[in-house]
mmCIF file of C-alpha atoms in Angstrom:
data_model
loop_
_atom_site.group_PDB
_atom_site.id
_atom_site.type_symbol
_atom_site.label_atom_id
_atom_site.label_comp_id
_atom_site.label_asym_id
_atom_site.label_seq_id
_atom_site.Cartn_x
_atom_site.Cartn_y
_atom_site.Cartn_z
ATOM 1 C CA ARG A 1 15.712 15.210 15.425
ATOM 2 C CA ARG A 2 14.760 17.522 18.285
ATOM 3 C CA GLU A 3 11.051 17.146 17.510
ATOM 4 C CA GLN A 4 11.362 13.372 17.222
ATOM 5 C CA ALA A 5 13.177 13.224 20.563
ATOM 6 C CA ARG A 6 10.500 15.433 22.140
ATOM 7 C CA LEU A 7 7.676 13.199 20.889
ATOM 8 C CA LYS A 8 9.524 10.027 21.885
ATOM 9 C CA GLY A 9 9.738 11.377 25.398
ATOM 10 C CA ARG A 10 5.931 11.395 25.524
ATOM 11 C CA VAL A 11 5.551 7.680 24.689
ATOM 12 C CA VAL A 12 3.845 5.681 27.438
ATOM 13 C CA ALA A 13 5.013 2.063 27.185
ATOM 14 C CA ALA A 14 2.550 0.794 29.775
ATOM 15 C CA ASP A 15 -1.119 -0.138 30.044
ATOM 16 C CA THR A 16 -3.395 2.824 30.748
ATOM 17 C CA GLU A 17 -6.891 1.371 30.131
ATOM 18 C CA GLU A 18 -9.129 -0.850 32.268
ATOM 19 C CA TRP A 19 -9.593 -3.445 29.513
ATOM 20 C CA GLN A 20 -5.842 -3.953 29.351
ATOM 21 C CA LYS A 21 -5.735 -5.164 32.960
ATOM 22 C CA ASP A 22 -7.843 -8.270 32.293
ATOM 23 C CA PRO A 23 -5.958 -11.204 30.683
ATOM 24 C CA ARG A 24 -9.104 -11.878 28.630
ATOM 25 C CA LEU A 25 -9.233 -8.206 27.536
ATOM 26 C CA THR A 26 -12.769 -7.907 28.888
ATOM 27 C CA GLY A 27 -14.146 -4.473 28.067
ATOM 28 C CA LEU A 28 -12.398 -4.212 24.710
ATOM 29 C CA GLN A 29 -15.100 -3.763 22.077
ATOM 30 C CA ARG A 30 -13.421 -2.175 19.038
ATOM 31 C CA VAL A 31 -9.994 -2.438 17.432
ATOM 32 C CA GLY A 32 -8.741 -0.414 14.486
ATOM 33 C CA GLY A 33 -6.172 -0.663 11.746
ATOM 34 C CA VAL A 34 -4.528 1.995 9.558
ATOM 35 C CA ASP A 35 -2.309 1.681 6.526
ATOM 36 C CA LEU A 36 -0.790 3.845 3.814
ATOM 37 C CA SER A 37 0.011 2.438 0.376
ATOM 38 C CA TYR A 38 1.614 4.348 -2.470
ATOM 39 C CA VAL A 39 0.558 4.419 -6.096
ATOM 40 C CA LYS A 40 3.069 2.414 -8.126
ATOM 41 C CA GLY A 41 5.651 4.735 -9.644
ATOM 42 C CA ASP A 42 4.400 7.789 -7.725
ATOM 43 C CA ASP A 43 5.702 8.428 -4.217
ATOM 44 C CA THR A 44 3.520 11.512 -3.742
ATOM 45 C CA SER A 45 0.121 9.820 -4.222
ATOM 46 C CA ALA A 46 -1.092 7.286 -1.693
ATOM 47 C CA CYS A 47 -4.167 5.583 -0.340
ATOM 48 C CA ALA A 48 -4.809 6.187 3.358
ATOM 49 C CA SER A 49 -6.956 3.343 4.683
ATOM 50 C CA LEU A 50 -8.669 2.879 8.022
ATOM 51 C CA VAL A 51 -10.867 0.101 9.361
ATOM 52 C CA VAL A 52 -12.671 -0.546 12.642
ATOM 53 C CA LEU A 53 -13.525 -4.072 13.768
ATOM 54 C CA SER A 54 -15.692 -5.345 16.581
ATOM 55 C CA TYR A 55 -13.919 -7.324 19.287
ATOM 56 C CA PRO A 56 -13.743 -10.234 19.835
ATOM 57 C CA ALA A 57 -15.898 -11.086 16.776
ATOM 58 C CA LEU A 58 -13.559 -9.106 14.456
ATOM 59 C CA GLU A 59 -16.368 -8.009 12.147
ATOM 60 C CA VAL A 60 -15.909 -4.835 10.068
ATOM 61 C CA LEU A 61 -17.870 -1.917 11.553
ATOM 62 C CA TYR A 62 -16.389 0.993 9.598
ATOM 63 C CA GLU A 63 -13.986 1.539 6.727
ATOM 64 C CA ASP A 64 -12.479 4.547 5.014
ATOM 65 C CA CYS A 65 -10.117 4.562 2.041
ATOM 66 C CA ARG A 66 -9.120 7.836 0.370
ATOM 67 C CA MET A 67 -6.445 8.966 -2.043
ATOM 68 C CA VAL A 68 -4.179 11.569 -0.507
ATOM 69 C CA ALA A 69 -1.233 13.704 -1.541
ATOM 70 C CA VAL A 70 1.974 13.119 0.422
ATOM 71 C CA SER A 71 4.107 16.216 0.106
ATOM 72 C CA ALA A 72 6.793 15.854 2.778
ATOM 73 C CA PRO A 73 10.069 14.413 1.460
ATOM 74 C CA TYR A 74 11.312 10.996 2.537
ATOM 75 C CA VAL A 75 14.174 11.182 5.031
ATOM 76 C CA ALA A 76 15.602 7.930 6.393
ATOM 77 C CA GLY A 77 14.694 7.478 10.043
ATOM 78 C CA PHE A 78 11.948 10.101 9.901
ATOM 79 C CA LEU A 79 9.287 8.353 7.811
ATOM 80 C CA ALA A 80 6.590 9.152 10.373
ATOM 81 C CA PHE A 81 6.831 12.873 9.658
ATOM 82 C CA ARG A 82 5.901 12.099 6.053
ATOM 83 C CA GLU A 83 3.086 9.611 6.636
ATOM 84 C CA VAL A 84 1.475 10.256 10.011
ATOM 85 C CA PRO A 85 -0.290 13.559 9.140
ATOM 86 C CA VAL A 86 -2.637 11.859 6.645
ATOM 87 C CA LEU A 87 -3.277 9.008 9.085
ATOM 88 C CA VAL A 88 -4.126 11.494 11.842
ATOM 89 C CA GLU A 89 -6.611 13.123 9.455
ATOM 90 C CA ALA A 90 -8.268 9.729 8.848
ATOM 91 C CA VAL A 91 -8.517 9.064 12.592
ATOM 92 C CA GLN A 92 -9.956 12.526 13.251
ATOM 93 C CA ARG A 93 -12.479 12.098 10.430
ATOM 94 C CA LEU A 94 -13.717 8.900 12.065
ATOM 95 C CA GLN A 95 -13.943 10.615 15.447
ATOM 96 C CA GLN A 96 -16.043 13.401 13.928
ATOM 97 C CA GLU A 97 -18.301 11.294 11.692
ATOM 98 C CA GLU A 98 -18.762 8.163 13.829
ATOM 99 C CA PRO A 99 -17.467 8.870 17.344
ATOM 100 C CA ARG A 100 -19.299 5.860 18.787
ATOM 101 C CA LEU A 101 -17.185 3.590 16.550
ATOM 102 C CA SER A 102 -13.809 4.974 17.582
ATOM 103 C CA PRO A 103 -11.462 2.054 18.401
ATOM 104 C CA GLN A 104 -9.989 1.590 21.841
ATOM 105 C CA VAL A 105 -6.669 0.521 20.320
ATOM 106 C CA TRP A 106 -4.996 0.761 16.912
ATOM 107 C CA CYS A 107 -2.866 -1.874 15.180
ATOM 108 C CA VAL A 108 -0.370 -0.208 12.887
ATOM 109 C CA SER A 109 1.719 -1.997 10.279
ATOM 110 C CA PHE A 110 4.597 0.408 10.694
ATOM 111 C CA GLY A 111 7.600 0.739 12.979
ATOM 112 C CA SER A 112 7.129 1.459 16.641
ATOM 113 C CA LEU A 113 9.557 1.392 19.560
ATOM 114 C CA LEU A 114 11.189 -1.530 17.780
ATOM 115 C CA ALA A 115 12.298 1.015 15.174
ATOM 116 C CA GLY A 116 13.329 3.606 17.740
ATOM 117 C CA PHE A 117 10.338 5.882 17.166
ATOM 118 C CA GLY A 118 8.199 4.741 14.252
ATOM 119 C CA VAL A 119 4.757 5.500 12.877
ATOM 120 C CA ALA A 120 2.859 3.559 15.564
ATOM 121 C CA CYS A 121 4.519 5.631 18.292
ATOM 122 C CA HIS A 122 4.133 8.885 16.382
ATOM 123 C CA LEU A 123 0.453 8.269 15.636
ATOM 124 C CA GLY A 124 -0.221 7.195 19.215
ATOM 125 C CA VAL A 125 1.399 10.270 20.741
ATOM 126 C CA LEU A 126 -0.301 12.738 18.383
ATOM 127 C CA THR A 127 -3.763 11.201 18.880
ATOM 128 C CA ASP A 128 -3.120 10.113 22.490
ATOM 129 C CA LEU A 129 -4.623 6.716 21.668
ATOM 130 C CA PRO A 130 -3.282 3.213 22.438
ATOM 131 C CA CYS A 131 -1.289 1.919 19.454
ATOM 132 C CA ILE A 132 0.563 -1.305 18.678
ATOM 133 C CA GLY A 133 3.203 -1.825 16.007
ATOM 134 C CA VAL A 134 3.067 -5.068 14.011
ATOM 135 C CA ALA A 135 5.527 -6.014 11.265
ATOM 136 C CA LYS A 136 5.992 -9.069 9.060
ATOM 137 C CA ASN A 137 9.711 -8.473 8.619
ATOM 138 C CA LEU A 138 12.445 -7.817 11.142
ATOM 139 C CA LEU A 139 14.092 -4.425 10.953
ATOM 140 C CA GLN A 140 17.784 -5.198 11.360
ATOM 141 C CA MET A 141 19.281 -2.771 13.837
ATOM 142 C CA ASP A 142 21.249 -2.525 17.083
ATOM 143 C CA GLY A 143 21.863 -6.232 17.577
ATOM 144 C CA LEU A 144 18.735 -7.459 15.769
ATOM 145 C CA VAL A 145 19.845 -9.546 12.792
ATOM 146 C CA ARG A 146 18.307 -12.358 10.773
ATOM 147 C CA ASP A 147 21.160 -14.740 11.525
ATOM 148 C CA GLU A 148 21.151 -18.479 12.236
ATOM 149 C CA LEU A 149 20.348 -17.894 15.921
ATOM 150 C CA HIS A 150 17.302 -15.866 14.921
ATOM 151 C CA ARG A 151 16.183 -18.567 12.499
ATOM 152 C CA GLU A 152 16.629 -21.187 15.230
ATOM 153 C CA GLN A 153 14.495 -19.108 17.584
ATOM 154 C CA ILE A 154 11.804 -18.876 14.907
ATOM 155 C CA ARG A 155 11.796 -22.653 14.591
ATOM 156 C CA SER A 156 11.192 -22.861 18.347
ATOM 157 C CA LEU A 157 7.803 -21.166 17.906
ATOM 158 C CA GLN A 158 5.578 -24.232 17.713
ATOM 159 C CA LYS A 159 2.055 -22.896 18.257
ATOM 160 C CA SER A 160 -0.066 -19.776 18.316
ATOM 161 C CA GLY A 161 0.975 -17.481 21.143
ATOM 162 C CA ASP A 162 4.586 -18.700 21.325
ATOM 163 C CA THR A 163 7.080 -15.833 21.525
ATOM 164 C CA PHE A 164 10.690 -14.909 22.051
ATOM 165 C CA PRO A 165 12.077 -11.463 22.971
ATOM 166 C CA LEU A 166 13.869 -9.172 20.559
ATOM 167 C CA THR A 167 16.763 -7.571 22.415
ATOM 168 C CA ASP A 168 19.366 -4.973 21.503
ATOM 169 C CA THR A 169 23.085 -5.233 22.220
ATOM 170 C CA SER A 170 22.543 -4.032 25.797
ATOM 171 C CA GLY A 171 19.925 -6.714 26.464
ATOM 172 C CA ARG A 172 16.990 -4.291 26.444
ATOM 173 C CA VAL A 173 13.776 -5.877 25.118
ATOM 174 C CA LEU A 174 12.549 -3.934 22.077
ATOM 175 C CA GLY A 175 9.682 -6.203 21.070
ATOM 176 C CA MET A 176 8.561 -9.786 20.666
ATOM 177 C CA ALA A 177 8.605 -12.276 17.824
ATOM 178 C CA LEU A 178 5.212 -13.977 17.835
ATOM 179 C CA ARG A 179 3.682 -16.980 16.148
ATOM 180 C CA GLY A 180 0.177 -15.631 15.877
ATOM 181 C CA TYR A 181 -1.362 -18.400 13.789
ATOM 182 C CA ASN A 182 -0.822 -22.139 14.064
ATOM 183 C CA ASN A 183 -0.715 -22.722 10.302
ATOM 184 C CA SER A 184 1.998 -20.133 9.644
ATOM 185 C CA SER A 185 5.602 -20.728 10.634
ATOM 186 C CA LYS A 186 6.534 -17.115 9.813
ATOM 187 C CA PRO A 187 6.517 -14.862 12.867
ATOM 188 C CA LEU A 188 5.143 -11.417 13.444
ATOM 189 C CA TYR A 189 7.207 -8.745 15.151
ATOM 190 C CA VAL A 190 5.172 -6.948 17.806
ATOM 191 C CA SER A 191 6.191 -3.848 19.700
ATOM 192 C CA VAL A 192 4.809 -0.970 21.728
ATOM 193 C CA GLY A 193 3.441 2.113 20.043
ATOM 194 C CA HIS A 194 1.831 4.112 22.850
ATOM 195 C CA ARG A 195 -0.256 3.536 25.990
ATOM 196 C CA VAL A 196 0.025 -0.253 25.915
ATOM 197 C CA SER A 197 2.469 -2.696 27.465
ATOM 198 C CA LEU A 198 4.347 -5.235 25.388
ATOM 199 C CA ASP A 199 2.586 -8.149 27.135
ATOM 200 C CA THR A 200 -0.837 -6.701 26.326
ATOM 201 C CA ALA A 201 0.211 -5.970 22.758
ATOM 202 C CA VAL A 202 1.214 -9.605 22.254
ATOM 203 C CA ARG A 203 -2.028 -10.912 23.801
ATOM 204 C CA LEU A 204 -4.147 -8.647 21.640
ATOM 205 C CA VAL A 205 -2.332 -9.405 18.393
ATOM 206 C CA THR A 206 -2.532 -13.150 19.080
ATOM 207 C CA SER A 207 -6.278 -12.922 19.688
ATOM 208 C CA CYS A 208 -6.732 -11.040 16.402
ATOM 209 C CA CYS A 209 -4.921 -13.603 14.211
ATOM 210 C CA ARG A 210 -7.246 -15.715 12.094
ATOM 211 C CA TYR A 211 -4.422 -15.892 9.557
ATOM 212 C CA ARG A 212 -0.782 -14.886 9.793
ATOM 213 C CA VAL A 213 -1.567 -11.143 9.728
ATOM 214 C CA PRO A 214 -3.876 -9.840 12.485
ATOM 215 C CA GLU A 215 -7.359 -8.933 11.248
ATOM 216 C CA PRO A 216 -7.182 -5.145 11.792
ATOM 217 C CA ILE A 217 -4.200 -4.964 9.435
ATOM 218 C CA ARG A 218 -5.408 -7.663 7.040
ATOM 219 C CA GLN A 219 -8.801 -6.013 6.670
ATOM 220 C CA VAL A 220 -7.459 -2.483 6.239
ATOM 221 C CA ARG A 221 -5.246 -3.683 3.407
ATOM 222 C CA ARG A 222 -8.227 -5.313 1.719
ATOM 223 C CA GLN A 223 -9.739 -1.831 1.362
ATOM 224 C CA GLU A 224 -6.843 -0.586 -0.747
ATOM 225 C CA PRO A 225 -7.168 -0.381 -4.559
ATOM 226 C CA GLY A 226 -5.871 -3.513 -6.263
ATOM 227 C CA ARG A 227 -6.323 -5.652 -3.158
ATOM 228 C CA GLY A 228 -9.224 -7.617 -1.797
#
């Protein structure tokens, strides 16, 4: 808990890069995605996947998918300590092998500030790179529940780019529900990981949605065994 609190204190929930200051994200050339999927029936063997896409064309520039051993035990609320080390290794391998392809921002399909301090935050702080958390399902916590009000708010999202804030019991905004794709009525849940503001995170995720799931995450999952 002390280490998690220390790392959380290092999260920068604001824009730090020049490309983030332009509403059109001019200057952004590469976006990345990372994912970790476990072998069915074996919670110690997993596939760590990484992909880099050009922006705004969203064409695959680099991909890496390797089987890894996950040795740290699962402890509720501390998943990042189990999964982030292998993701950091994948990021560092890219930086060493193809530094010119290193993304300027990562989209991570794990918890972020919306989850208190999830994988997107943890990865961002350890690598000191901009990270965004994107989830397909709402983590119910501290006033966030999938009740009738939430379902009504989802129905209010009529087109790509429509959002509503996700707030805790004190009224603090933890993230945004986003309709990223016109043909999908199911929202995404976007939140800050590190070195990016919530507004920029929403703009970027929206611009990366050719389908419901943004391309950095959709493409990284296509690299995993059994998918494609």
